[in-house]
Backbone as a ProteinNet text record, in pm:
[ID]
protein_1_A
[PRIMARY]
MAATVPQTSVPTSSPTSSPTSPPISPTTSSGLRPGGPPARIVPGPRRPPEGDTRAGWYERVLGWTVLGGTPALLATGIRFDVLDLPSDAGAALLRGPVATGPVALTGRRMRFLVAAGSAEELDGLLDWLEWGGVALDLTALGAGGRITAPIPPGTPPGKSPRGAAVWLRPPEQGCEALLPALPGPGRAAGPSRGKGTAGPDLVRLVAAAATECHRARLRRRTPLREAAGQRFS
[TERTIARY]
84.7	0	87.1	60.7	147.8	116.2	223.1	205.2	150.7	62.7	1.3	76.8	126.7	202.9	106.8	105.6	11	48.8	-51	-29.8	-45.5	50.1	44.1	22.1	-50.1	-78.2	28.8	80.8	182.7	113.2	132.3	63.5	116.4	31.2	68.1	61.9	153.9	159.7	53.3	6.6	-96.5	-34.6	-98.8	-41.4	-28.6	-92.2	-88.7	-0.1	70.5	156.7	276.9	380.7	504.6	550	594.8	640.2	764.5	838.9	963.8	947.7	835.4	815	712.1	742.3	644.7	529.3	416.9	301.3	327.3	277.2	293.8	189.6	239.1	147.8	83.9	-38.9	-105.7	-47.1	-48.3	2.5	-106.5	-85.5	-181.2	-147.7	-230.7	-208.2	-81	-30.7	92.4	217.1	200.9	316.6	358.8	284.2	318.5	240.9	305.7	239.1	159.2	41.2	-38.3	33.6	50.1	113.8	264.5	325.4	469.7	532.8	667.1	736.5	721.1	722.5	708.2	826.4	797.7	903	991.1	1121.6	1215.6	1204.7	1190.7	1180.7	1317.6	1369.6	1501.9	1484.4	1540.9	1524.6	1599.4	1548.8	1612.9	1739.1	1819.3	1944.3	1914.8	1996.7	1980.3	2033.8	1958.3	2000.3	2091.7	2202.1	2290.5	2221.9	2252.9	2191.6	2233.5	2141.5	2169.4	2232.2	2325.1	2386.5	2497.2	2540.1	2649.7	2593.3	2645.6	2592.8	2622.5	2722.9	2755.9	2648.7	2563.3	2461.6	2367.4	2336.2	2242.3	2290.4	2419.9	2472.2	2451.2	2477.4	2461	2314.9	2227.3	2085.5	2027.7	2067.4	2008.4	2065.7	2197.7	2263.1	2270.3	2308	2329.9	2213.1	2129.7	2019.1	2062.9	2174.4	2226.9	2167	2162	2109.8	2215.2	2179.3	2270.5	2216.7	2302	2266.3	2305.9	2230.5	2254.9	2386.4	2424.8	2548.8	2643.7	2748.7	2854	2987.9	3063.9	3030.3	2920.6	2861.2	2755.7	2811.5	2725.4	2764.4	2683.4	2748.2	2682	2657.1	2535.1	2499.7	2548.7	2612.2	2656.7	2555.8	2566	2475.3	2344.2	2325.7	2201.2	2228.2	2313.1	2350.1	2489.1	2569.1	2705.8	2759.1	2863	2943.5	3082.4	3169.2	3300.7	3408.2	3518.5	3641.1	3730.4	3773.8	3852	3991.8	4094.2	4232.1	4325.6	4449.1	4543.5	4570.9	4599.1	4617	4738.9	4847.2	4963.5	4934.9	4859.2	4818.9	4720.7	4630.6	4535.3	4601.6	4704.7	4775.2	4842.5	4902.4	4964.2	4859.1	4742.9	4634.9	4586.1	4579.7	4535.7	4636.9	4761.6	4864.4	4865.6	4796.6	4795.8	4692.9	4682.9	4594.2	4449.9	4421.9	4288	4190	4077.7	3975.2	3903.4	3865.1	3794.7	3673.2	3594.2	3487.3	3535.4	3444.3	3484.5	3570.3	3665.9	3760.7	3770.5	3763.5	3773.7	3892.5	3948.4	4058.6	4010.6	4021.4	3982.9	4098	4174.8	4290.6	4391.5	4423.5	4518.3	4448.3	4323.2	4247.5	4192.1	4187.4	4122.7	4000.5	3897.7	3771.9	3730.8	3722.2	3686.2	3539.4	3459.5	3318.1	3298.7	3219.9	3187.7	3036.4	2987.3	2843.4	2786.4	2663.7	2596.8	2588.1	2617.6	2619.9	2758	2855.4	2991.3	3061.3	3024.9	3091.8	3074.8	2960.2	2935.6	3024.1	3078.5	3158.8	3307.3	3350.7	3494.3	3565.5	3514.4	3583.1	3592.5	3485.9	3489.2	3586.4	3593.4	3687.4	3831.8	3859.7	3996	4036.8	3944.3	3975.6	4001.1	3917.9	3932.2	4061.7	4103.1	4227.8	4349.2	4327.7	4434.4	4497.7	4416.3	4461	4393.5	4314.1	4244.4	4340.3	4314.5	4399.8	4519.8	4544.8	4659.1	4613.1	4693.1	4660.2	4686.7	4579.4	4593.6	4548.8	4472.2	4412	4320.3	4248.8	4154.6	4016.3	3925.3	3792.1	3687.3	3561.5	3451.4	3337.7	3266.4	3149.5	3028.3	2927.1	2805.2	2682.5	2579.3	2452.2	2472.7	2415.8	2426.7	2550.8	2641.9	2763.9	2747.4	2850.4	2848.6	2991.2	3007.5	3137.1	3118.6	3225.5	3221.3	3204.3	3110.5	3085.7	3201.1	3272.3	3379.2	3324.9	3414.1	3376.4	3332.3	3215.9	3170.2	3271.6	3284.6	3378.7	3342.1	3444.3	3421.5	3416.7	3425.8	3424.2	3555.7	3552.9	3678.7	3761.1	3894.6	3980.3	3956.5	3929.9	3909.8	3781.8	3689.1	3562.2	3565.6	3674.8	3684	3756.3	3699.9	3770.8	3901.8	3999.2	4130.2	4118.9	4175.9	4172	4042.9	3953.8	3826.4	3846.5	3753.7	3757.5	3737.6	3810.6	3804.4	3790.7	3741.5	3731.9	3858.8	3918.2	4028.9	3975.3	3870.4	3795.4	3648.6	3595.2	3460.4	3350.8	3238	3124.1	3046.4	2970.2	2882.6	2742.4	2647.7	2509.6	2493.4	2435	2415	2534.8	2638.5	2761	2739.4	2630.2	2607.3	2602.3	2554.6	2545.9	2682.7	2787.2	2921	3021.6	2972.1	3063.7	3116.3	3237	3290.1	3195.2	3170.9	3077.6	3121.6	3063	3090.1	3028.4	3097.7	3037.9	2911.5	2810.8	2685.2	2639.6	2521.6	2469.5	2457.6	2514.3	2508.5	2602	2693.3	2787.1	2928.7	3009.5	3147.3	3237.4	3336.2	3432.4	3536.1	3583.4	3687.9	3660.1	3756	3741.2	3660.2	3632.2	3560.6	3416.1	3350.9	3212.8	3129.5	3158.5	3086.1	2960.6	2913.1	2790	2808.3	2710.8	2714.4	2803.2	2853.1	2940.3	2882.1	2872.6	2815.9	2923.5	3045.3	3150	3270.2	3367.9	3488.9	3457	3548.8	3531	3575.2	3487.6	3518.4	3630.6	3635	3738.3	3876.6	3894	4023.9	4059.6	3961.5	3988.3	4029.7	3960.6	3995.2	4132.1	4163	4293.7	4405.1	4387.1	4489.1	4499	4384.4	4385.4	4456.9	4432.7	4499	4650.2	4690.5	4833.8	4900.5	4838.3	4898.4	4895.4	4792.2	4789.9	4903.7	4929.2	5037.8	5173.5	5192	5318	5339	5233.5	5245.5	5280.9	5223.4	5255.2	5401.2	5453.2	5594.7	5685.9	5647.6	5728.2	5731.9	5621.2	5618.9	5702.1	5713.7	5791.9	5941.1	5977.9	6119.3	6204.1	6164.9	6249.6	6272.5	6173.9	6192.1	6297.3	6294.2	6394.1	6533.5	6545.1	6675.8	6729.6	6642	6686.4	6731.1	6658	6696.9	6831.7	6855.6	6982.6	7098.5	7077.3	7185.4	7222.1	7123.1	7153.6	7241.8	7224.9	7300.3	7420.4	7449.3	7563.8	7691.4
-119.2	0	122.7	215.3	334.4	436.3	500.8	603.8	730.7	792.8	918.7	1036.9	1123.1	1242.6	1355.1	1408.8	1518.9	1643.9	1704.8	1828.4	1949.5	2046.1	2171.4	2286	2381	2498.9	2605.2	2663.6	2769.6	2903	2986.8	3117.3	3205.8	3271.4	3367	3507.5	3591	3729.2	3810.4	3906.7	3994.9	4089.2	4114.5	4204.2	4347.6	4377.3	4515.4	4534.6	4429.3	4443.5	4354.3	4384	4306.2	4286.5	4166.4	4144.2	4222.8	4270.1	4343.6	4493.3	4543.1	4686.3	4736.8	4844.6	4899	4961.1	4967.6	5030.1	5177.6	5229.7	5369.6	5453.1	5554.3	5640.2	5738.7	5771.2	5870.3	6009.4	6091.6	6227.9	6325.3	6447.9	6552.7	6610.8	6702.7	6763.7	6844.9	6892.3	6971.3	6885.9	6750.4	6663.6	6631.9	6673.1	6648.7	6528.8	6450	6336.2	6383.1	6333.7	6374.9	6338.8	6437.9	6412.6	6408.5	6420.4	6413.3	6551	6556.1	6685.7	6761.5	6893.6	6972	6949.9	6946.3	6925.3	7049	7029.2	7140.1	7194.3	7324.6	7389.6	7439.1	7389.1	7428.3	7542	7660.6	7772.8	7747	7803.8	7790.9	7874.4	7854.8	7932.4	8079.4	8165.1	8309	8354.8	8440.2	8493	8614	8621.4	8736.9	8861.5	8977.2	9101.1	9129.5	9182.5	9215.3	9353.7	9371.3	9501.4	9527.8	9652	9693.4	9740.4	9684.5	9718.2	9861.8	9926.6	10063.2	10161.9	10120.8	10212.1	10257.5	10168.2	10203.8	10320	10328.6	10436.9	10571	10580.2	10706.9	10748.8	10654	10687.5	10721.6	10644.6	10661.2	10780.6	10797.9	10901.6	11035.4	11031.3	11155.1	11192.8	11096.5	11125	11146.1	11084.2	11101.8	10998.7	11033.5	10944.5	10840.4	10712.5	10602	10522.5	10497.4	10417.7	10273.4	10180.2	10039.2	9992	9872.3	9813.1	9780.9	9709.5	9674.8	9703.7	9802.5	9885.1	9986.8	10039.3	10138	10266.8	10342.3	10467.5	10581.9	10696.8	10816.9	10909.9	10958.4	11048.6	11189	11253	11391.7	11484.4	11611.9	11709.4	11724.7	11649.3	11657.9	11723.8	11661.2	11716.7	11779.1	11743	11794.2	11769.9	11844.5	11817.7	11775.5	11741.3	11687.5	11750.8	11792.9	11826.4	11703	11658.4	11536.3	11572.1	11527.7	11560.3	11447.9	11444.7	11339	11340	11221.7	11209.3	11285.7	11294.7	11368.1	11517.3	11570.8	11710.8	11732	11636.7	11648.3	11644.6	11560.1	11553.3	11685.9	11749	11880	11984.8	11974.4	12068.7	12055.2	11933	11911.2	11965.2	11970.6	12024.1	12176.6	12239	12383.4	12448	12580.9	12653.7	12666.3	12622.7	12640.9	12543.1	12594.1	12510.1	12427.3	12306.5	12215.5	12157.2	12086.2	12004.9	11861.3	11764.3	11623.1	11586.4	11496	11454.8	11302.8	11241.1	11096.2	11060.2	10942.6	10889.6	10763.4	10762	10646.1	10612.5	10511.4	10477	10590.6	10640.6	10750.7	10883.5	10892.2	11015.6	11059.7	11191.1	11249.7	11326.4	11319.5	11384	11476.6	11604.7	11708.8	11745.4	11729.9	11763.2	11913.4	11965.4	12107.8	12120.8	12243.5	12266.1	12223.7	12173.9	12136.3	12256.2	12233.8	12341.2	12396.4	12361	12414.1	12359.5	12237.5	12177.9	12264.5	12329.6	12414	12539.2	12574.4	12696.1	12671.6	12546.2	12517.7	12579.9	12557.8	12610.2	12762.4	12828.7	12974.2	13023.6	12953.7	12993.3	12975.2	12863.7	12841.1	12948.2	12987.8	13096.6	13226.9	13256.2	13380.9	13382.1	13263.6	13251.1	13235.4	13247.1	13237.7	13099.6	12997.1	12859.7	12797.2	12870.8	12816.5	12768.3	12649.9	12593.9	12518.8	12518.8	12446.5	12305.7	12205.3	12066.2	12043.8	12043.9	12033.3	11897.7	11822.4	11697.8	11727.2	11839.8	11882.2	11886.6	11803.2	11794.9	11807.5	11813	11825.5	11732.7	11680.8	11596.2	11665.3	11682.3	11748.5	11666.3	11732.1	11664.8	11546.7	11433.3	11312.5	11230.9	11278.7	11204.5	11111.1	11036.9	10943	10911.1	10880.9	10839.6	10712.9	10638.2	10519.8	10562.2	10501.2	10535.4	10486.1	10576.6	10531.2	10450.7	10376.1	10301	10399.6	10378.8	10472	10485.2	10603.1	10620.5	10531.5	10482.8	10394.6	10247.8	10213.3	10073.5	10007.2	9891.4	9823.9	9793.1	9800.8	9776.3	9640.8	9538.5	9405.8	9391.9	9485.7	9479.7	9553.9	9616.7	9697.2	9618.4	9612.2	9545.4	9616.1	9539.9	9597.6	9689.4	9808.3	9903.9	9982.3	9968.7	10039.8	10189.2	10268.9	10413.5	10442.2	10541.5	10575.1	10726.6	10767.8	10910	10955	11063.1	11127.6	11234	11301.3	11393.3	11355.8	11277.4	11221.5	11326.4	11300.5	11392.4	11373.6	11474	11468.9	11508.1	11475	11508.4	11660.3	11704.6	11847	11919.5	11845.5	11910.5	11982.4	11955.2	12019.4	12171.1	12220.5	12366	12429.7	12349.9	12403.2	12364.3	12319.9	12283.6	12408.3	12401.1	12515.7	12558.6	12689.5	12742.1	12881.6	12932.2	13069.3	13166.6	13277.1	13378	13434.7	13454.7	13510.5	13623.2	13679.1	13787.6	13743.1	13824.6	13793.5	13683.6	13644.2	13536.1	13585.5	13585	13632.9	13520.5	13555.7	13456.4	13431.1	13307.5	13275.7	13146.7	13097.8	12968.7	12971.4	13089.7	13094.9	13055.1	13017	12973.6	13053.9	13178.6	13263.4	13319.3	13428.6	13489.9	13540.1	13508.4	13550.5	13466.5	13354.2	13267.3	13127.3	13066.5	12932.2	12825	12860.3	12759.7	12814	12728	12772.9	12831	12910.2	12977.4	12886.9	12866.6	12779.9	12837.6	12968.8	13030.4	12999.8	13015.5	12987	12839.2	12753	12609.6	12572.8	12624.1	12594.1	12650.9	12772.2	12832.3	12747.7	12702.3	12619.4	12482.8	12424.9	12294.7	12303.1	12409.5	12425.8	12439	12514.8	12532.6	12399.3	12322.6	12195.5	12092.8	12095.4	12005.4	12037.4	12165.6	12205.5	12165.7	12188.1	12150.6	11999.5	11923.4	11777.5	11728	11791.1	11752.7	11781	11892.4	11923.7	11826.7	11789.6	11694.4	11558.4	11518.1	11388.4	11389.3	11504.5	11513.8	11531.7	11588.3	11615.8	11489.8	11380.5	11259.2	11208.4	11223.3	11177.4	11261.3	11391.7	11478.4	11448.9	11425.2	11395	11263.1	11163.7	11033.4	11047.1	11127.5	11149.5	11220.8	11319.1	11390.1	11302.5	11209.2	11118	11020.6	10982.8	10890.5	10953.8	11086.7	11153.6	11231.8	11220.4	11293	11210.8
0	0	0	-95.2	-108.1	-3.6	44.3	149.7	87.3	159.7	112.3	168.9	75.6	118.5	143	261.8	290.1	212.1	155.1	79.7	169.3	149.7	228.3	131.8	177.9	94.2	115.4	2.9	8.1	2.2	104.3	104.4	-8.1	-73.7	-179.6	-125.8	-176.1	-128.6	-197.3	-125.1	-179.1	-280.3	-391.6	-491.4	-444.2	-331.6	-283.9	-165	-118.2	-0.3	-16.4	57.4	54.1	195.8	230	367.9	402.7	302.1	331.2	315.8	268.2	248.8	346.5	418.1	513.3	437.7	501.5	437	412.4	303	265.1	337	411.2	485	389.5	409.7	324.3	348.3	248.8	259.5	222.5	266.2	234.3	97.7	52.8	-77.5	-80.3	35.8	39.6	50.6	53.3	60.2	203	307.8	446.8	498.2	579.6	642.8	763.9	776.8	893.9	1022.8	1108.9	1237.2	1230.9	1115.6	1103.7	1113.5	1119.6	1127.9	996.6	1002.6	879.8	786.1	659.9	560.8	550.1	525.8	509.2	367.1	358.2	227.8	188.1	80.5	32	-67.2	-36.2	-130.2	-259.7	-366.7	-496.1	-503.2	-602.9	-615.7	-635.7	-570.9	-583.8	-718.3	-782.7	-911.4	-889.3	-957.4	-941.2	-993.5	-935.9	-983.4	-1126.2	-1203.9	-1342.1	-1351.4	-1445.1	-1464.7	-1364.7	-1359.4	-1273.1	-1139.5	-1029.8	-897.9	-858.1	-920.3	-882.5	-927.8	-1021	-1073.7	-963.7	-869.3	-763.3	-678.7	-653.5	-569.8	-637.1	-764.1	-835.2	-842.3	-862.6	-871.4	-734.2	-632.6	-499.7	-425.1	-429	-349.3	-423.6	-550.1	-624.8	-715.7	-749.2	-839.7	-982.5	-1022	-1156.3	-1250.7	-1378.3	-1480.5	-1515.5	-1500.1	-1526.7	-1644.9	-1741.9	-1857.9	-1833.6	-1889.6	-1866.6	-1923.1	-1880.3	-1928.9	-1816.9	-1849.2	-1754.4	-1818.4	-1768.3	-1651.9	-1683.8	-1577	-1593.8	-1653.6	-1718.1	-1782.2	-1723.5	-1707.8	-1659.7	-1777.3	-1787.9	-1897.3	-1865.7	-1962.9	-1947.7	-2014.4	-1978.6	-2036.5	-1962.2	-1854.5	-1776.3	-1641.2	-1562.1	-1431.9	-1434.3	-1533.2	-1542.1	-1682.5	-1718.5	-1837.2	-1790.7	-1884.5	-1849.3	-1936.9	-1874.1	-1946.2	-1943.8	-2061.1	-2073.5	-2123.8	-2049.3	-2085	-2042.7	-2094.4	-2056.1	-1906.1	-1852.4	-1707.8	-1656.6	-1737.5	-1688.4	-1679.9	-1775.3	-1766.8	-1652.4	-1632	-1522.3	-1386.4	-1371.7	-1243.1	-1211.6	-1313.4	-1292.1	-1258.6	-1319.8	-1291.3	-1147.4	-1097.7	-959.4	-858.9	-896.2	-805.6	-804	-897	-906.7	-815.7	-820.8	-730	-778.7	-901.9	-957.7	-893.7	-849.6	-787.2	-892.1	-853.8	-944.4	-873.1	-951.2	-895.4	-882.9	-883.3	-879.3	-999.5	-975.7	-1079.7	-1078.6	-1197.5	-1211	-1298	-1271.9	-1351.8	-1421.5	-1554.3	-1634.5	-1727.7	-1693.2	-1773.9	-1775.6	-1893.6	-1908.5	-1931.6	-1893.9	-1909.4	-1774.8	-1754.9	-1637.7	-1683.2	-1602.4	-1635.8	-1522.2	-1555.5	-1459.8	-1482.6	-1378.6	-1390.9	-1385	-1477.4	-1484.1	-1498.8	-1489.2	-1494.9	-1629.3	-1627.1	-1751.4	-1844.9	-1971.7	-2070.2	-2096.5	-2013.7	-2029.1	-2152.4	-2194.1	-2309.8	-2434.9	-2446.7	-2563.7	-2564.4	-2450.4	-2439.5	-2460.1	-2468.8	-2468.8	-2588.9	-2709.1	-2827	-2822.6	-2781.5	-2772.4	-2667.3	-2556.4	-2451.3	-2496.9	-2565.7	-2612.4	-2713.3	-2799.9	-2894.7	-2819.3	-2721.9	-2646.1	-2565.6	-2519.1	-2443.3	-2534.5	-2666.1	-2766.3	-2773.4	-2745.4	-2763.9	-2885.8	-2956.1	-3071.3	-3178.5	-3232.3	-3336.3	-3286.2	-3155.4	-3097.9	-3060.1	-3096	-3061.2	-2912.3	-2834.8	-2689.1	-2634.2	-2711.5	-2661.4	-2542.5	-2551.1	-2448.3	-2512.9	-2464.2	-2521.9	-2411.9	-2452.4	-2357.4	-2399.2	-2301.5	-2324.4	-2264.8	-2347.8	-2302.1	-2333.3	-2387.1	-2414	-2508.1	-2470.8	-2550.8	-2525.9	-2441.1	-2411.7	-2294.2	-2267.8	-2154.5	-2113.4	-1986.1	-1933.1	-1850.7	-1835.7	-1750.3	-1604.5	-1535.7	-1396.3	-1309.6	-1241.3	-1152.2	-1033.7	-971.5	-852	-744.4	-679.7	-576	-463.2	-405	-293.8	-176.6	-108.4	5.7	-29.7	-158.7	-199.2	-159.9	-91.2	-54.3	-178	-166.4	-284.2	-348.8	-268.3	-325	-403.7	-387.9	-458.4	-591.4	-623.7	-745.4	-853.6	-973.8	-1084.6	-1115.3	-1154.8	-1185.7	-1307.4	-1294.3	-1403.8	-1414.8	-1316.4	-1323.2	-1300	-1350.4	-1328.2	-1179.6	-1128.1	-985.8	-971.5	-854.6	-822.2	-752	-801.6	-731.2	-636.1	-678.1	-593.5	-610.1	-517.3	-537	-527.6	-592.2	-585.1	-455.6	-419.8	-303.5	-346.5	-262.7	-293.9	-305.6	-416	-438.7	-494.8	-537.6	-585.6	-719	-787.9	-916.7	-905.5	-792.1	-774.1	-753.9	-729.9	-702.3	-810	-926.1	-1034	-1104.1	-1160.2	-1234.3	-1346	-1354.1	-1453.2	-1493.4	-1600.4	-1642.3	-1543.7	-1513.1	-1426.2	-1489.6	-1406.8	-1454.7	-1365.7	-1390.7	-1306	-1160.4	-1072	-929.7	-887.7	-974.7	-942.6	-967	-864.1	-875.1	-922.7	-1003.8	-1049.9	-942.7	-935.6	-838.9	-768.3	-690.1	-625.9	-498	-443.1	-316.5	-336.2	-227.7	-232.9	-133.9	-127.3	-34.6	-96	-43.7	-89.3	-231.8	-318.5	-456.8	-545	-493.9	-570	-570.9	-688.4	-699.6	-706.2	-741.2	-752.4	-825.5	-856.4	-926.1	-1063.8	-1114	-1241.3	-1355.4	-1453	-1565.8	-1651.2	-1665.2	-1749.1	-1693.3	-1563.3	-1502	-1514.2	-1500.7	-1511.3	-1653.6	-1753.9	-1892.5	-1926.8	-1880.3	-1906.7	-1847.5	-1723.3	-1658.9	-1726.6	-1766.2	-1832.3	-1966.5	-2043.9	-2172.8	-2154.6	-2054.3	-2028.7	-1993.4	-1905.6	-1863.9	-1977.2	-2060.9	-2176.1	-2273.2	-2294.9	-2384.1	-2325.5	-2196.5	-2132.2	-2136.7	-2110.9	-2113.2	-2253.4	-2353.7	-2491.2	-2523.4	-2477.2	-2499.8	-2425.5	-2303.2	-2226.8	-2295.3	-2353.1	-2421.2	-2548.6	-2612.5	-2735.9	-2708.8	-2593.8	-2563.8	-2561.8	-2495.8	-2499	-2640.4	-2729	-2866.1	-2937.5	-2913.8	-2976.9	-2924.3	-2794.4	-2735.6	-2788.5	-2803.5	-2856.3	-3000.6	-3079.4	-3217.8	-3227.8	-3138.9	-3139.1	-3101	-3009.2	-2969.6	-3079.3	-3162.5	-3270.3	-3376.1	-3399	-3504.1	-3450.4	-3319.4	-3263.7	-3276.6
[MASK]
+++++++++++++++++++++++++++++++++++++++++++++++++++++++++++++++++++++++++++++++++++++++++++++++++++++++++++++++++++++++++++++++++++++++++++++++++++++++++++++++++++++++++++++++++++++++++++++++++++++++++++++++++++++++++++++++++++++++++

């Protein structure tokens, strides 16, 4: 008689559960588990500011018109005009007795801020001062012009790009009323800022700038002449 082998039933796993996986807790519409700790919100990456950060200082503190771009540009002919001359002539001018307004250095050029509208007077002043027709490398920027915005005063050295424009004599709030300008009714010429005087005299500044530009040009030509003379001596 053959032995009967007892049959055993093998349990089957439910298609909706696993003995090795914990049950999934329900979540709310916001992704939080009921009764669980609040989820940590990870902020997205911060976007760098667009444009040149120095533009805000000029607009906020001085109220000057800033044109877009990097580096930022300052519009001339609105709040001020600019006398533009070589840096060696400008350095000599700063050492002299003539009063100036704010002064910026951009590469090998110096820019002296003067009253708005002064750029239109430069050619006439040079003719009147008998500098007309002389190559001085002295120009002016007025309506429709622009200059590179120098680094605002007080900026740490490490925060300034190498070779950026800088202020040698920085502007202050309201300095437009004290920029060099032509003498007018009720305004005395001269560097003083007392009663009846709005600021330095533009005529004296242009005369001194023309003189220093001419001297600087002669100094730059002298080494060339000396070198030429040594070759033929």
